[in-house]
Coordinates of C-alpha atoms in Angstrom, one line a residue:
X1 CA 0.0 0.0 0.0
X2 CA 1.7 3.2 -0.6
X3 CA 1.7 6.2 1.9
X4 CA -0.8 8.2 -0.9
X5 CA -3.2 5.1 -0.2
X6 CA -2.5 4.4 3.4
X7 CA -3.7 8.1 4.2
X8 CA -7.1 7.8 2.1
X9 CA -7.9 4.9 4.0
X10 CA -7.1 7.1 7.5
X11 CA -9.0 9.6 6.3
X12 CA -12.0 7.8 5.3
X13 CA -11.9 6.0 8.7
X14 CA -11.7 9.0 10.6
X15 CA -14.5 11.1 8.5
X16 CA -16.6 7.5 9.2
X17 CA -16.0 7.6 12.7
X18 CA -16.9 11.1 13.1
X19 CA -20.2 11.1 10.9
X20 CA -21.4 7.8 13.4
X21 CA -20.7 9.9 16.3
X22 CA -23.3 12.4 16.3
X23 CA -25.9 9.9 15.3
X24 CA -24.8 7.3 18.2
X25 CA -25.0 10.7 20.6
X26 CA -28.4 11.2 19.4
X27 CA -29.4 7.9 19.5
X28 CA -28.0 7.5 23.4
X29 CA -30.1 10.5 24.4
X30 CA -33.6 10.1 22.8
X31 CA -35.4 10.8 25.7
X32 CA -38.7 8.3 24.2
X33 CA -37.4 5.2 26.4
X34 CA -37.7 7.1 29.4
X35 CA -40.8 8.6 28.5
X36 CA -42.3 5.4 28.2
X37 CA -41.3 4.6 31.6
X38 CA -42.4 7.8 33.3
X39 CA -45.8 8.0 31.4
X40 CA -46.8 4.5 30.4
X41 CA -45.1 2.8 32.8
X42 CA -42.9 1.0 30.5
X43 CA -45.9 -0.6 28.5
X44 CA -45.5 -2.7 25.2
X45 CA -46.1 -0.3 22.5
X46 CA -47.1 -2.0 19.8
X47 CA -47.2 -0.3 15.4
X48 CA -49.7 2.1 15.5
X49 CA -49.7 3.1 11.7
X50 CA -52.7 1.0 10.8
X51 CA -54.1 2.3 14.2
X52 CA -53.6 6.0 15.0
X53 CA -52.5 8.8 12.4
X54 CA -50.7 11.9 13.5
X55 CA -49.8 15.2 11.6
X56 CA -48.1 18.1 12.1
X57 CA -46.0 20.2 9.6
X58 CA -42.2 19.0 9.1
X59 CA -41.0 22.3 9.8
X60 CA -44.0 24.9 12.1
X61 CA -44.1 28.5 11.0
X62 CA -44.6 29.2 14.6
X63 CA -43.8 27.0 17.4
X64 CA -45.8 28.8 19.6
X65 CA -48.8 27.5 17.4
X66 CA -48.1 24.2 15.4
X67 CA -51.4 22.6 14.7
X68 CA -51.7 18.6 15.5
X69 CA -54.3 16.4 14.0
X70 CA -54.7 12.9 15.4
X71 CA -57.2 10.5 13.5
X72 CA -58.4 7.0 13.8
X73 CA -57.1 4.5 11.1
X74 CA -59.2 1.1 13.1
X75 CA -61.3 -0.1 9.8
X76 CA -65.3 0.4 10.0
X77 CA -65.1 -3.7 10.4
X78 CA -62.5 -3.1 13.5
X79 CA -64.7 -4.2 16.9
X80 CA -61.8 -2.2 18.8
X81 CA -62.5 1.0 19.7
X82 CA -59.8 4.2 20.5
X83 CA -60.2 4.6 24.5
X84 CA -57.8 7.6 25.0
X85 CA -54.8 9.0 23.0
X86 CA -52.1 10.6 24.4
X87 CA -49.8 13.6 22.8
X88 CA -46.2 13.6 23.9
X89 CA -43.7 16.1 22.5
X90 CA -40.6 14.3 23.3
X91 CA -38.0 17.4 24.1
X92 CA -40.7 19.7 25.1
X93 CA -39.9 20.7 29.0
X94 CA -43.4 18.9 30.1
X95 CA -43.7 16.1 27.5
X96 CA -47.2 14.9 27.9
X97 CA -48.9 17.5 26.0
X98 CA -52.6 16.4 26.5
X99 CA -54.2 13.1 27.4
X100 CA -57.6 12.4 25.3
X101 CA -60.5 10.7 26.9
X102 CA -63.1 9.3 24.1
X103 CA -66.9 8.8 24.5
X104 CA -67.5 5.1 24.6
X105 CA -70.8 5.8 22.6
X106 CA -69.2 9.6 20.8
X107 CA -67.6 7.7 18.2
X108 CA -64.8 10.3 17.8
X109 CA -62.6 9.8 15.1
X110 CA -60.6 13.0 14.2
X111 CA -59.6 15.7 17.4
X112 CA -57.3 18.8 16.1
X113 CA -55.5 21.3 18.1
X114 CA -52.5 23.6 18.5
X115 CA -49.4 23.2 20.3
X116 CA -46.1 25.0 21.8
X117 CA -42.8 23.0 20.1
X118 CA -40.1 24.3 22.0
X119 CA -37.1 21.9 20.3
X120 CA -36.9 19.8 16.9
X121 CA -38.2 16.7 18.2
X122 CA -40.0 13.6 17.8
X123 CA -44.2 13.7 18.6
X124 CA -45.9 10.6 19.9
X125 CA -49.1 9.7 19.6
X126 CA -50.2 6.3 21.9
X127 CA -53.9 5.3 21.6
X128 CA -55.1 3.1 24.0
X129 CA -57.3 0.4 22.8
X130 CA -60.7 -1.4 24.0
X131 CA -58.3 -4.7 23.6
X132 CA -56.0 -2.8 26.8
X133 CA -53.6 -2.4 24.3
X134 CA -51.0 0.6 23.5
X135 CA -50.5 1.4 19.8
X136 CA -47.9 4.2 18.8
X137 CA -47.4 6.4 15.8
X138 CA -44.6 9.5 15.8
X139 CA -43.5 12.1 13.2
X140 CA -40.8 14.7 13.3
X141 CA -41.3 18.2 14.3
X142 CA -38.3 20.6 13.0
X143 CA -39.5 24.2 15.7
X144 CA -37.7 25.9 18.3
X145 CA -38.6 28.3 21.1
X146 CA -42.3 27.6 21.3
X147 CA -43.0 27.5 25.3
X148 CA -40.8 30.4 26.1
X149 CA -42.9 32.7 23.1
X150 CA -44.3 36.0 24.2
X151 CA -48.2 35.8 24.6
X152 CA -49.8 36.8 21.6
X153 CA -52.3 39.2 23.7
X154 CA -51.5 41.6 26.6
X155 CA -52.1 40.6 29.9
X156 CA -55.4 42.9 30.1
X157 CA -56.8 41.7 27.2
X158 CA -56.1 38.1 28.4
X159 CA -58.0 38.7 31.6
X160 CA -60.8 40.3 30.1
X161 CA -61.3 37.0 27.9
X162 CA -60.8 34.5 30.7
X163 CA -63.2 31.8 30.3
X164 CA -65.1 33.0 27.2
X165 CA -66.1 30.1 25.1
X166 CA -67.4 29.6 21.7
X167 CA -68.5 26.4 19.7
X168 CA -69.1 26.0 16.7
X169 CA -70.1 23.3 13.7
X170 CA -68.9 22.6 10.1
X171 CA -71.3 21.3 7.3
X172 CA -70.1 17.5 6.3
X173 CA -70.1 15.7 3.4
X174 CA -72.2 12.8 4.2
X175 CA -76.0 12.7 3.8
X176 CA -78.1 15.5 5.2
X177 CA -79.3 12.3 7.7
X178 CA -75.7 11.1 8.6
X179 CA -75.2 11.9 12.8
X180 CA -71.8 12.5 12.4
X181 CA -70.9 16.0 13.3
X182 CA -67.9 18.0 13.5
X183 CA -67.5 21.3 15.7
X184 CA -65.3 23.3 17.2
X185 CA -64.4 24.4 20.9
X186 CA -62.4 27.8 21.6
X187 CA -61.5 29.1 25.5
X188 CA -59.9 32.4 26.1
X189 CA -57.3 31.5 28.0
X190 CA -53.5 33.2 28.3
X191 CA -52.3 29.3 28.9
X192 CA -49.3 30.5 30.6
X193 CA -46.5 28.3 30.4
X194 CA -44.4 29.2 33.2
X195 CA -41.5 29.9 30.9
X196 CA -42.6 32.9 29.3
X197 CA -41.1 36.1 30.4
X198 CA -42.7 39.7 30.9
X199 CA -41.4 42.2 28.7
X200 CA -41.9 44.9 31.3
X201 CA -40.8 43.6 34.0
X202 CA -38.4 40.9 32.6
X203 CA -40.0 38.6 35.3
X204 CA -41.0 34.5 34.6
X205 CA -44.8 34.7 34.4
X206 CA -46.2 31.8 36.2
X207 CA -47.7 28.7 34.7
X208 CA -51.9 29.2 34.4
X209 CA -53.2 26.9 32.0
X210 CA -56.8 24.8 31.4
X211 CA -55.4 21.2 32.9
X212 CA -59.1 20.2 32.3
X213 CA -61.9 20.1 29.9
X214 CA -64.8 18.1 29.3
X215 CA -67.4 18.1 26.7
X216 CA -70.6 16.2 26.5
X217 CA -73.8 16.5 24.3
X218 CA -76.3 16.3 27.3
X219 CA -75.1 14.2 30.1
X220 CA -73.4 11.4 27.6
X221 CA -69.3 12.1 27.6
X222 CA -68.2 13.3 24.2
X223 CA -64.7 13.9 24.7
X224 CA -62.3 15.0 27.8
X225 CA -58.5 16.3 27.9
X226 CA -56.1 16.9 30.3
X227 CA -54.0 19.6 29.3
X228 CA -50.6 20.7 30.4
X229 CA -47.8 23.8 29.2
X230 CA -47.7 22.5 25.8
X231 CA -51.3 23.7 24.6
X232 CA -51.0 26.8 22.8
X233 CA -52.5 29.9 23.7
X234 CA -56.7 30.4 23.6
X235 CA -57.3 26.6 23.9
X236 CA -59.1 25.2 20.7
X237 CA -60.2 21.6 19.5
X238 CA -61.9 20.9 16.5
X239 CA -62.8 17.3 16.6
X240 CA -65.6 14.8 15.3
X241 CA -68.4 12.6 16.7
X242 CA -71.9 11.0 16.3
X243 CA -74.5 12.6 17.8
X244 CA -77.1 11.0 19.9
X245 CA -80.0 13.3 19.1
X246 CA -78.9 15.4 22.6
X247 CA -80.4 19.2 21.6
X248 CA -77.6 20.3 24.0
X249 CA -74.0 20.5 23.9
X250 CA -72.0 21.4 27.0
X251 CA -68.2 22.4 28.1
X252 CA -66.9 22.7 31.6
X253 CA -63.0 24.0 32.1
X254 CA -60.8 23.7 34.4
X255 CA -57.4 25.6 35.4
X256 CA -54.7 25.7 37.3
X257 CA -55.7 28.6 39.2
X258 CA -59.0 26.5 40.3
X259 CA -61.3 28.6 37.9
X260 CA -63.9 26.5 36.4
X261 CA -65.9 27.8 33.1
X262 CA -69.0 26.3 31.7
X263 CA -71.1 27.3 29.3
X264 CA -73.7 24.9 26.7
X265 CA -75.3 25.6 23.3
X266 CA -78.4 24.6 21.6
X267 CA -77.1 21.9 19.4
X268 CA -79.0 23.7 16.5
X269 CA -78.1 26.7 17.0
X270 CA -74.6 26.8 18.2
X271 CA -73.3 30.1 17.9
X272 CA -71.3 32.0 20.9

């Protein structure tokens, strides 16, 4: 071998080693085996693709409010039904973005929403099945900075908007007789997440955030969440179900600060 030769072959060994480093350093500190620990209690996840789908852009315009969709893949044919889902945003400072309750009779397949981002990451997505199964589905999030963004409204304006809720529905395509529906809860709601600074006072504002909501059409459960830091600003989910022929719909909040907002709707009429 001459010497030309014998340092191409050092070269390319060294250039090798140091392109597998980084990738073994990222692979020694995903933080997703621990996760599974802390929040599942080290479970069996098993493929969710066929079960649970999960999107979110590749790269969020603003990480202070990247919109989610989850949706059910379970065939019509399927006897299983989605019991809960939970969001985890793996390098977000509180993972477990939201937990999802389902109506066992709702029928929900679809639930959207905005979140906080505050690293490129992986985002999770475990359903929980009626077969006591967990079934997992990820993609890759490429935002930065979302739970230390500024509020997008002033502190007065926030408090003056505390609570106020609004639902709304969207026209389907199925028949005119089809009882799915599709609609829309918004809170006003600062959803402080503790790492947000005060531009005035250059002070951490404290964490305040909805940690609860339920909605229900009557008294049968439609959908619940338990929310931490990682829910954006003004709470919103836009989400699908059957209905039962209930003429009301209803909402009940809860934060962090023990304030609890209700309001309901004629299911007809849905308005504010």
């Amino acid at each position: 071998m001459t010497g030309w030769t014998r340092r191409l072959t050092l070269t390319a060994l060294l250039l090798g080693i140091a392109f597998a480093m980084p990738a073994q350093a990222e692979e020694a500190d995903d933080p997703w085996p621990g996760l599974v620990q802390d929040i599942f209690s080290n479970r069996p996840m098993n493929d969710g693709s066929a079960v649970i789908g999960i999107e979110m852009p590749y790269r969020a315009e603003d990480a202070a409010i990247v919109p989610v969709t989850l949706r059910s893949k379970l065939s019509p044919g399927d006897s299983r039904r989605i019991r809960s889902i939970t969001l985890v945003i793996d390098r977000n400072p509180a993972p477990m973005a939201a937990k999802f309750e389902l109506g066992p009779d709702a029928n929900v397949t679809e639930i959207s929403t905005r979140v906080r981002v505050n690293n490129y990451t992986d985002v999770h997505a475990v359903a929980e099945l009626s077969d006591g199964q967990l079934y997992v589905s990820k993609v890759y999030v490429k935002a930065s900075g979302g739970c230390s963004a500024p509020a997008g409204k002033n502190i007065e304006e926030a408090r003056n908007r505390l609570g106020q809720m609004r639902y709304r529905q969207f026209a389907r395509e199925e028949a005119p007789a089809s009882r799915v529906r599709e609609a829309q809860i918004m809170i006003g709601h600062p959803n402080n997440s503790g790492l947000q600074m005060d531009q005035v006072t250059q002070l951490y504002i404290p964490a305040f955030f909805i940690n609860e909501l339920k909605l229900s059409q009557d008294d049968s459960p439609v959908l619940s969440m338990e929310g931490g830091i990682s829910i954006s600003e003004d709470p919103n989910l836009r989400f699908t179900y059957v209905s039962n022929g209930a003429k009301r719909f209803r909402a009940e909040a809860k934060d962090t600060d023990g304030h609890v907002f209700r309001n309901e709707w004629d299911v007809e009429k849905p308005g504010t």
